[in-house]
Structure formats: C-alpha cells, structure tokens
C-alpha cells in the first residue's frame, strides 16, 4: 500500500481564492510527522509546513495551514488568498518514528493560479 | 547562510560514461539523502547516509554509488549500469532522530545522458 496518496494530479484556483490540496497517509506508527513541500518550475524543494501526530492544533505558517484529521489519516494543505507565485507542484511527505531514515513522498499536485 | 549546494546545475554525458554529482552542506546535519525525480513524478530515494562512512541503499540504488567521507559531502556517482540515468537529482539533509526535522534540499542537478 502507498504510504502517501495525493489524488489530485492538477488543480486550478483563481487568484485571491483559497485552495485545498489533499493528502492521505498510511501508517501503523503512533508517532509520525507530516510535511508539505512546494516545488516551483525551477526545481528546488521548499519546505512549507509541519504537523506532528501528537499536535492537537492544526499547524499554520502564514498563508499555509494544515487541516489535520487524524482519524481519517488526512493532512490537507490549505493555501489562503492564492497568489500567482503559488503556481507550483506540491508534495506531501511523512516520516515515521519507527523508521526515521525514510521520508515517504506522494506523487504531487500541480497547482495553477489563474489571474 | 547555511544550505545545501549541488553542482553542476546541468550535466550532459554520453551513454556509457560514469558521472559524479556533487552535494555539499554546511547545516551540520548528520543525515544526507539522494533522490531522483522523473518528469511529472514524485521523489524516489536512491541512497541515504546517517553518519560519516556509512550509507544505505534506498528504493532505486541499482546503477548508483555514493561515498560519505566527510560530514559535509555526499557525492553521487551515476554509473554506466544505470539504464535510464536522465533525470533530475536532488540532494537533501536532515537531523536524524528528530521527527520534526524536515528535509532541506539543494537546488538539484539535471542530468541528460545521450
């Protein structure tokens, strides 16, 4: 089974609107961390936000927030007030306590922000 | 500023030649990683190293080799045994043992083999 599933290969959003990028994960560990990365067309991977499995509050970083639903094993990224510069690939990733060495990545979602 | 430097940004090689991609970090991270990314796809782990002079194979290690002689450096050699070497290669580092430590990435090397 895939550890990280991103079911939206591509999405469009109007500038200044909010958008939600989906991510579901599969783990039997009680302790794990969830990460979101942005990859612009230039290729670099930019760390956006982190959510720990024991964190009771949803993580927020500026315009990024993580909608963490532990029982559903979902960790959706919400981008508020989209900007043209948000157009990029977005990857969800997970790290498990039982296997610190590995980060599991999803296949990504390509977000296009329309003016 | 601390970070990860990958060089070169673009690399062109003829089929049958080995090629080495450079990765240097000054973040003082013990763990380093190499990932491969094909167009429109996610990241696949090639090799990782948790400490100097030790490294482990990832999911797609065949045709690749690495060394970790210094904490700061983790070069990747793409050998002629790698059947489809043309790809985007990303190096990353992290703090092992800290679950909230993200991967910090370099800017990548785009390798084209003809």
Short mmCIF file of N, CA, C and O in Angstrom, two decimals, chain A:
data_model
loop_
_atom_site.label_atom_id
_atom_site.label_comp_id
_atom_site.label_asym_id
_atom_site.label_seq_id
_atom_site.Cartn_x
_atom_site.Cartn_y
_atom_site.Cartn_z
N UNK A 1 0.85 -1.20 0.00
CA UNK A 1 0.00 0.00 0.00
C UNK A 1 0.88 1.25 0.00
O UNK A 1 1.96 1.26 0.59
N UNK A 2 0.40 2.27 -0.67
CA UNK A 2 1.15 3.51 -0.70
C UNK A 2 1.10 4.18 0.65
O UNK A 2 0.04 4.23 1.29
N UNK A 3 2.21 4.76 1.03
CA UNK A 3 2.26 5.46 2.32
C UNK A 3 1.59 6.83 2.23
O UNK A 3 0.97 7.29 3.18
N UNK A 4 1.79 7.51 1.12
CA UNK A 4 1.24 8.85 0.93
C UNK A 4 0.47 8.87 -0.39
O UNK A 4 1.02 8.46 -1.43
N UNK A 5 -0.74 9.33 -0.36
CA UNK A 5 -1.56 9.41 -1.56
C UNK A 5 -2.04 10.84 -1.79
O UNK A 5 -2.65 11.45 -0.90
N UNK A 6 -1.73 11.34 -2.95
CA UNK A 6 -2.24 12.65 -3.37
C UNK A 6 -3.07 12.38 -4.62
O UNK A 6 -2.54 12.01 -5.65
N UNK A 7 -4.36 12.57 -4.52
CA UNK A 7 -5.28 12.13 -5.57
C UNK A 7 -5.54 13.18 -6.64
O UNK A 7 -6.20 12.91 -7.63
N UNK A 8 -5.02 14.38 -6.46
CA UNK A 8 -5.27 15.46 -7.41
C UNK A 8 -4.00 15.73 -8.22
O UNK A 8 -3.12 16.42 -7.75
N UNK A 9 -3.91 15.22 -9.42
CA UNK A 9 -2.69 15.47 -10.21
C UNK A 9 -2.54 16.95 -10.54
O UNK A 9 -1.42 17.47 -10.59
N UNK A 10 -3.67 17.64 -10.79
CA UNK A 10 -3.62 19.05 -11.13
C UNK A 10 -4.84 19.78 -10.61
O UNK A 10 -5.93 19.21 -10.52
N UNK A 11 -4.64 21.05 -10.27
CA UNK A 11 -5.74 21.87 -9.79
C UNK A 11 -5.58 23.30 -10.29
O UNK A 11 -4.44 23.77 -10.46
N UNK A 12 -6.72 23.95 -10.47
CA UNK A 12 -6.72 25.37 -10.81
C UNK A 12 -7.41 26.13 -9.68
O UNK A 12 -8.35 25.64 -9.06
N UNK A 13 -6.92 27.33 -9.43
CA UNK A 13 -7.58 28.19 -8.46
C UNK A 13 -7.47 29.63 -8.96
O UNK A 13 -6.48 30.00 -9.61
N UNK A 14 -8.48 30.40 -8.68
CA UNK A 14 -8.48 31.81 -9.05
C UNK A 14 -7.62 32.58 -8.05
O UNK A 14 -7.65 32.29 -6.83
N UNK A 15 -6.87 33.53 -8.54
CA UNK A 15 -6.06 34.38 -7.66
C UNK A 15 -6.94 34.95 -6.56
O UNK A 15 -8.09 35.32 -6.79
N UNK A 16 -6.39 34.98 -5.35
CA UNK A 16 -7.02 35.51 -4.14
C UNK A 16 -8.02 34.54 -3.51
O UNK A 16 -8.53 34.82 -2.42
N UNK A 17 -8.31 33.42 -4.17
CA UNK A 17 -9.18 32.42 -3.57
C UNK A 17 -8.34 31.46 -2.72
O UNK A 17 -7.12 31.37 -2.87
N UNK A 18 -9.01 30.72 -1.86
CA UNK A 18 -8.36 29.67 -1.08
C UNK A 18 -8.43 28.34 -1.85
O UNK A 18 -9.35 28.13 -2.65
N UNK A 19 -7.46 27.47 -1.58
CA UNK A 19 -7.45 26.16 -2.25
C UNK A 19 -6.97 25.11 -1.25
O UNK A 19 -6.15 25.39 -0.38
N UNK A 20 -7.53 23.91 -1.38
CA UNK A 20 -7.14 22.79 -0.53
C UNK A 20 -6.54 21.69 -1.37
O UNK A 20 -7.15 21.23 -2.35
N UNK A 21 -5.34 21.27 -0.99
CA UNK A 21 -4.66 20.16 -1.66
C UNK A 21 -4.73 18.95 -0.74
O UNK A 21 -4.34 19.02 0.43
N UNK A 22 -5.21 17.84 -1.29
CA UNK A 22 -5.47 16.66 -0.47
C UNK A 22 -4.24 15.78 -0.28
O UNK A 22 -3.41 15.63 -1.18
N UNK A 23 -4.19 15.17 0.90
CA UNK A 23 -3.13 14.21 1.20
C UNK A 23 -3.67 13.21 2.21
O UNK A 23 -4.17 13.60 3.27
N UNK A 24 -3.60 11.94 1.89
CA UNK A 24 -3.91 10.90 2.88
C UNK A 24 -2.67 10.05 3.08
O UNK A 24 -1.82 9.94 2.19
N UNK A 25 -2.56 9.47 4.25
CA UNK A 25 -1.36 8.72 4.58
C UNK A 25 -1.73 7.39 5.23
O UNK A 25 -2.86 7.21 5.71
N UNK A 26 -0.77 6.50 5.23
CA UNK A 26 -0.98 5.17 5.79
C UNK A 26 0.19 4.84 6.69
O UNK A 26 1.33 4.77 6.24
N UNK A 27 -0.08 4.64 7.96
CA UNK A 27 0.95 4.24 8.91
C UNK A 27 0.32 3.54 10.09
O UNK A 27 -0.82 3.81 10.44
N UNK A 28 1.09 2.64 10.69
CA UNK A 28 0.64 1.99 11.92
C UNK A 28 1.38 2.57 13.13
O UNK A 28 1.10 2.19 14.27
N UNK A 29 2.33 3.49 12.87
CA UNK A 29 3.04 4.13 13.96
C UNK A 29 2.13 5.13 14.66
O UNK A 29 1.29 5.77 14.01
N UNK A 30 2.31 5.28 15.97
CA UNK A 30 1.56 6.29 16.70
C UNK A 30 2.23 7.66 16.57
O UNK A 30 1.58 8.69 16.69
N UNK A 31 3.53 7.63 16.39
CA UNK A 31 4.29 8.87 16.30
C UNK A 31 4.83 9.05 14.88
O UNK A 31 5.55 8.18 14.38
N UNK A 32 4.47 10.14 14.27
CA UNK A 32 4.91 10.40 12.90
C UNK A 32 4.81 11.90 12.64
O UNK A 32 4.17 12.64 13.39
N UNK A 33 5.47 12.32 11.59
CA UNK A 33 5.42 13.72 11.20
C UNK A 33 5.00 13.84 9.75
O UNK A 33 5.34 13.00 8.92
N UNK A 34 4.27 14.90 9.46
CA UNK A 34 3.77 15.15 8.11
C UNK A 34 4.31 16.49 7.63
O UNK A 34 4.35 17.47 8.38
N UNK A 35 4.76 16.52 6.39
CA UNK A 35 5.41 17.69 5.82
C UNK A 35 4.77 18.02 4.47
O UNK A 35 4.37 17.13 3.73
N UNK A 36 4.77 19.31 4.15
CA UNK A 36 4.40 19.74 2.81
C UNK A 36 5.55 20.54 2.21
O UNK A 36 6.18 21.36 2.91
N UNK A 37 5.78 20.26 0.92
CA UNK A 37 6.83 20.96 0.18
C UNK A 37 6.24 21.57 -1.09
O UNK A 37 5.30 21.03 -1.68
N UNK A 38 6.84 22.68 -1.50
CA UNK A 38 6.48 23.34 -2.75
C UNK A 38 7.66 23.21 -3.70
O UNK A 38 8.81 23.42 -3.30
N UNK A 39 7.38 22.86 -4.95
CA UNK A 39 8.43 22.78 -5.96
C UNK A 39 8.05 23.65 -7.16
O UNK A 39 7.27 23.25 -8.02
N UNK A 40 8.62 24.86 -7.25
CA UNK A 40 8.38 25.71 -8.43
C UNK A 40 9.01 25.07 -9.67
O UNK A 40 9.75 24.08 -9.56
N UNK A 41 8.75 25.68 -10.80
CA UNK A 41 9.28 25.11 -12.05
C UNK A 41 10.80 25.10 -12.09
O UNK A 41 11.40 24.33 -12.84
N UNK A 42 11.44 25.92 -11.28
CA UNK A 42 12.91 25.94 -11.22
C UNK A 42 13.47 24.68 -10.57
O UNK A 42 14.66 24.38 -10.72
N UNK A 43 12.65 23.94 -9.82
CA UNK A 43 13.07 22.64 -9.34
C UNK A 43 13.39 22.51 -7.86
O UNK A 43 13.34 21.40 -7.33
N UNK A 44 13.71 23.62 -7.19
CA UNK A 44 14.07 23.44 -5.78
C UNK A 44 12.85 23.05 -4.95
O UNK A 44 11.73 23.37 -5.30
N UNK A 45 13.09 22.32 -3.88
CA UNK A 45 12.04 21.89 -2.98
C UNK A 45 12.05 22.79 -1.75
O UNK A 45 13.05 22.88 -1.05
N UNK A 46 10.91 23.43 -1.51
CA UNK A 46 10.81 24.40 -0.42
C UNK A 46 9.90 23.83 0.66
O UNK A 46 8.74 23.51 0.40
N UNK A 47 10.42 23.71 1.86
CA UNK A 47 9.62 23.22 2.99
C UNK A 47 8.60 24.27 3.39
O UNK A 47 8.93 25.44 3.58
N UNK A 48 7.34 23.86 3.53
CA UNK A 48 6.27 24.80 3.85
C UNK A 48 5.78 24.70 5.28
O UNK A 48 5.64 25.71 5.99
N UNK A 49 5.45 23.47 5.72
CA UNK A 49 4.74 23.33 6.97
C UNK A 49 4.88 21.92 7.50
O UNK A 49 5.04 20.96 6.72
N UNK A 50 4.84 21.80 8.83
CA UNK A 50 4.97 20.51 9.50
C UNK A 50 3.82 20.32 10.49
O UNK A 50 3.38 21.26 11.16
N UNK A 51 3.37 19.05 10.57
CA UNK A 51 2.36 18.66 11.56
C UNK A 51 2.80 17.37 12.24
O UNK A 51 3.08 16.38 11.55
N UNK A 52 2.89 17.37 13.54
CA UNK A 52 3.22 16.17 14.28
C UNK A 52 1.96 15.41 14.65
O UNK A 52 0.90 16.00 14.86
N UNK A 53 2.09 14.09 14.77
CA UNK A 53 0.91 13.27 15.02
C UNK A 53 0.29 13.57 16.38
O UNK A 53 -0.90 13.32 16.60
N UNK A 54 1.06 14.08 17.31
CA UNK A 54 0.53 14.38 18.64
C UNK A 54 0.11 15.84 18.81
O UNK A 54 -0.36 16.22 19.88
N UNK A 55 0.31 16.61 17.75
CA UNK A 55 -0.08 18.02 17.84
C UNK A 55 -1.59 18.12 17.84
O UNK A 55 -2.26 17.59 16.93
N UNK A 56 -2.13 18.83 18.80
CA UNK A 56 -3.58 18.93 18.90
C UNK A 56 -4.13 20.03 18.02
O UNK A 56 -5.27 19.99 17.57
N UNK A 57 -3.30 21.04 17.78
CA UNK A 57 -3.73 22.14 16.93
C UNK A 57 -3.26 21.91 15.51
O UNK A 57 -2.18 21.37 15.29
N UNK A 58 -4.04 22.37 14.55
CA UNK A 58 -3.59 22.36 13.17
C UNK A 58 -2.44 23.35 12.99
O UNK A 58 -2.49 24.47 13.51
N UNK A 59 -1.43 22.94 12.24
CA UNK A 59 -0.28 23.81 12.01
C UNK A 59 -0.65 24.94 11.06
O UNK A 59 -1.47 24.77 10.14
N UNK A 60 -0.05 26.11 11.30
CA UNK A 60 -0.23 27.24 10.39
C UNK A 60 1.12 27.93 10.21
O UNK A 60 1.92 28.02 11.14
N UNK A 61 1.35 28.40 8.98
CA UNK A 61 2.54 29.17 8.65
C UNK A 61 2.13 30.21 7.62
O UNK A 61 2.04 29.93 6.44
N UNK A 62 1.84 31.40 8.09
CA UNK A 62 1.44 32.45 7.16
C UNK A 62 0.16 32.08 6.44
O UNK A 62 -0.87 31.80 7.07
N UNK A 63 0.21 32.04 5.10
CA UNK A 63 -0.99 31.70 4.33
C UNK A 63 -1.23 30.21 4.23
O UNK A 63 -2.22 29.76 3.64
N UNK A 64 -0.31 29.41 4.79
CA UNK A 64 -0.45 27.95 4.72
C UNK A 64 -1.01 27.42 6.05
O UNK A 64 -0.57 27.83 7.12
N UNK A 65 -1.94 26.52 5.96
CA UNK A 65 -2.40 25.81 7.14
C UNK A 65 -2.62 24.35 6.76
O UNK A 65 -2.78 24.01 5.58
N UNK A 66 -2.56 23.54 7.77
CA UNK A 66 -2.69 22.10 7.53
C UNK A 66 -3.95 21.62 8.23
O UNK A 66 -4.08 21.79 9.45
N UNK A 67 -4.86 21.06 7.48
CA UNK A 67 -6.10 20.52 8.03
C UNK A 67 -5.85 19.06 8.38
O UNK A 67 -5.92 18.18 7.52
N UNK A 68 -5.53 18.82 9.66
CA UNK A 68 -5.10 17.50 10.11
C UNK A 68 -6.30 16.77 10.71
O UNK A 68 -6.87 17.20 11.71
N UNK A 69 -6.67 15.65 10.08
CA UNK A 69 -7.75 14.82 10.59
C UNK A 69 -7.17 13.42 10.83
O UNK A 69 -7.10 12.59 9.91
N UNK A 70 -6.77 13.21 12.07
CA UNK A 70 -6.00 12.02 12.42
C UNK A 70 -6.79 10.75 12.18
O UNK A 70 -6.27 9.75 11.68
N UNK A 71 -8.05 10.73 12.57
CA UNK A 71 -8.86 9.52 12.42
C UNK A 71 -9.04 9.14 10.96
O UNK A 71 -9.10 7.96 10.62
N UNK A 72 -9.08 10.13 10.11
CA UNK A 72 -9.21 9.88 8.67
C UNK A 72 -7.86 9.71 7.99
O UNK A 72 -7.79 9.45 6.80
N UNK A 73 -6.80 9.93 8.74
CA UNK A 73 -5.43 9.88 8.20
C UNK A 73 -5.31 10.81 6.99
O UNK A 73 -4.85 10.41 5.92
N UNK A 74 -5.74 12.03 7.20
CA UNK A 74 -5.58 13.01 6.14
C UNK A 74 -4.87 14.25 6.67
O UNK A 74 -5.00 14.61 7.85
N UNK A 75 -4.13 14.89 5.81
CA UNK A 75 -3.32 16.06 6.17
C UNK A 75 -3.34 17.02 4.99
O UNK A 75 -2.36 17.18 4.27
N UNK A 76 -4.47 17.66 4.80
CA UNK A 76 -4.65 18.52 3.63
C UNK A 76 -4.01 19.88 3.83
O UNK A 76 -4.10 20.47 4.91
N UNK A 77 -3.40 20.39 2.79
CA UNK A 77 -2.79 21.72 2.82
C UNK A 77 -3.81 22.74 2.32
O UNK A 77 -4.39 22.55 1.25
N UNK A 78 -3.99 23.79 3.09
CA UNK A 78 -4.87 24.87 2.69
C UNK A 78 -4.02 26.12 2.43
O UNK A 78 -3.24 26.53 3.30
N UNK A 79 -4.15 26.66 1.25
CA UNK A 79 -3.48 27.91 0.91
C UNK A 79 -4.55 28.99 0.81
O UNK A 79 -5.48 28.88 0.00
N UNK A 80 -4.43 30.00 1.63
CA UNK A 80 -5.42 31.08 1.60
C UNK A 80 -4.92 32.19 0.68
O UNK A 80 -3.72 32.34 0.47
N UNK A 81 -5.85 32.94 0.13
CA UNK A 81 -5.53 34.11 -0.69
C UNK A 81 -4.44 33.79 -1.71
O UNK A 81 -3.35 34.36 -1.69
N UNK A 82 -4.73 32.86 -2.62
CA UNK A 82 -3.73 32.39 -3.59
C UNK A 82 -3.11 33.53 -4.37
O UNK A 82 -3.79 34.51 -4.73
N UNK A 83 -1.82 33.35 -4.64
CA UNK A 83 -1.08 34.33 -5.43
C UNK A 83 -0.52 33.63 -6.67
O UNK A 83 -0.35 32.39 -6.67
N UNK A 84 -0.19 34.41 -7.68
CA UNK A 84 0.35 33.81 -8.91
C UNK A 84 1.62 33.01 -8.62
O UNK A 84 1.88 31.97 -9.23
N UNK A 85 2.39 33.47 -7.66
CA UNK A 85 3.62 32.77 -7.29
C UNK A 85 3.40 31.44 -6.59
O UNK A 85 4.36 30.71 -6.36
N UNK A 86 2.16 31.13 -6.27
CA UNK A 86 1.85 29.83 -5.66
C UNK A 86 1.77 28.72 -6.70
O UNK A 86 1.69 27.54 -6.34
N UNK A 87 1.76 29.08 -7.96
CA UNK A 87 1.73 28.06 -9.02
C UNK A 87 2.98 27.21 -8.94
O UNK A 87 4.10 27.71 -9.08
N UNK A 88 2.81 25.92 -8.71
CA UNK A 88 3.94 25.01 -8.47
C UNK A 88 3.41 23.60 -8.26
O UNK A 88 2.20 23.39 -8.22
N UNK A 89 4.35 22.67 -8.12
CA UNK A 89 4.00 21.32 -7.64
C UNK A 89 4.06 21.33 -6.13
O UNK A 89 4.94 21.97 -5.53
N UNK A 90 3.15 20.59 -5.51
CA UNK A 90 3.12 20.49 -4.06
C UNK A 90 3.17 19.01 -3.67
O UNK A 90 2.41 18.20 -4.20
N UNK A 91 4.08 18.71 -2.76
CA UNK A 91 4.27 17.34 -2.32
C UNK A 91 4.00 17.21 -0.83
O UNK A 91 4.46 18.02 -0.02
N UNK A 92 3.28 16.15 -0.49
CA UNK A 92 3.05 15.77 0.89
C UNK A 92 4.06 14.67 1.23
O UNK A 92 4.37 13.81 0.38
N UNK A 93 4.57 14.68 2.46
CA UNK A 93 5.56 13.68 2.86
C UNK A 93 5.34 13.29 4.32
O UNK A 93 4.76 14.05 5.09
N UNK A 94 5.82 12.11 4.66
CA UNK A 94 5.66 11.61 6.03
C UNK A 94 6.97 10.97 6.51
O UNK A 94 7.70 10.36 5.73
N UNK A 95 7.21 11.10 7.81
CA UNK A 95 8.34 10.46 8.47
C UNK A 95 7.78 9.74 9.68
O UNK A 95 7.02 10.33 10.45
N UNK A 96 8.15 8.46 9.85
CA UNK A 96 7.62 7.66 10.95
C UNK A 96 8.65 7.48 12.04
O UNK A 96 9.86 7.36 11.76
N UNK A 97 8.19 7.42 13.28
CA UNK A 97 9.10 7.19 14.41
C UNK A 97 9.84 5.86 14.25
O UNK A 97 11.02 5.76 14.57
N UNK A 98 9.15 4.84 13.74
CA UNK A 98 9.75 3.52 13.62
C UNK A 98 10.77 3.39 12.51
O UNK A 98 11.50 2.41 12.44
N UNK A 99 10.86 4.42 11.65
CA UNK A 99 11.80 4.37 10.53
C UNK A 99 12.24 5.79 10.20
O UNK A 99 11.90 6.34 9.16
N UNK A 100 13.05 6.32 11.11
CA UNK A 100 13.48 7.71 10.99
C UNK A 100 14.18 8.01 9.69
O UNK A 100 14.21 9.14 9.23
N UNK A 101 14.79 6.96 9.11
CA UNK A 101 15.65 7.20 7.96
C UNK A 101 14.89 7.61 6.72
O UNK A 101 15.47 8.20 5.82
N UNK A 102 13.63 7.27 6.65
CA UNK A 102 12.92 7.44 5.39
C UNK A 102 11.86 8.55 5.46
O UNK A 102 11.15 8.69 6.45
N UNK A 103 11.79 9.29 4.40
CA UNK A 103 10.68 10.20 4.16
C UNK A 103 9.89 9.61 2.99
O UNK A 103 10.45 9.33 1.94
N UNK A 104 8.60 9.46 3.19
CA UNK A 104 7.75 8.95 2.11
C UNK A 104 7.06 10.14 1.44
O UNK A 104 6.47 10.98 2.12
N UNK A 105 7.14 10.18 0.11
CA UNK A 105 6.56 11.29 -0.65
C UNK A 105 5.37 10.83 -1.47
O UNK A 105 5.34 9.70 -1.99
N UNK A 106 4.40 11.71 -1.62
CA UNK A 106 3.32 11.49 -2.55
C UNK A 106 3.75 11.85 -3.96
O UNK A 106 4.87 12.33 -4.18
N UNK A 107 2.85 11.65 -4.91
CA UNK A 107 3.17 11.90 -6.32
C UNK A 107 3.01 13.36 -6.71
O UNK A 107 3.38 13.76 -7.82
N UNK A 108 2.45 14.15 -5.81
CA UNK A 108 2.37 15.59 -6.05
C UNK A 108 1.09 16.06 -6.69
O UNK A 108 0.37 15.30 -7.34
N UNK A 109 0.81 17.35 -6.48
CA UNK A 109 -0.32 18.04 -7.11
C UNK A 109 0.21 19.29 -7.77
O UNK A 109 0.91 20.08 -7.12
N UNK A 110 -0.11 19.47 -9.04
CA UNK A 110 0.32 20.68 -9.73
C UNK A 110 -0.78 21.73 -9.62
O UNK A 110 -1.89 21.55 -10.09
N UNK A 111 -0.44 22.83 -8.97
CA UNK A 111 -1.40 23.91 -8.76
C UNK A 111 -1.14 25.04 -9.74
O UNK A 111 0.00 25.49 -9.88
N UNK A 112 -2.18 25.44 -10.41
CA UNK A 112 -2.10 26.61 -11.30
C UNK A 112 -3.02 27.69 -10.76
O UNK A 112 -4.22 27.47 -10.57
N UNK A 113 -2.45 28.87 -10.53
CA UNK A 113 -3.23 30.00 -10.04
C UNK A 113 -3.53 30.91 -11.23
O UNK A 113 -2.61 31.37 -11.92
N UNK A 114 -4.81 31.14 -11.48
CA UNK A 114 -5.23 31.95 -12.62
C UNK A 114 -5.44 33.40 -12.21
O UNK A 114 -6.03 33.67 -11.16
N UNK A 115 -4.97 34.33 -13.06
CA UNK A 115 -5.18 35.76 -12.72
C UNK A 115 -6.61 36.18 -12.92
O UNK A 115 -7.38 35.53 -13.62
#
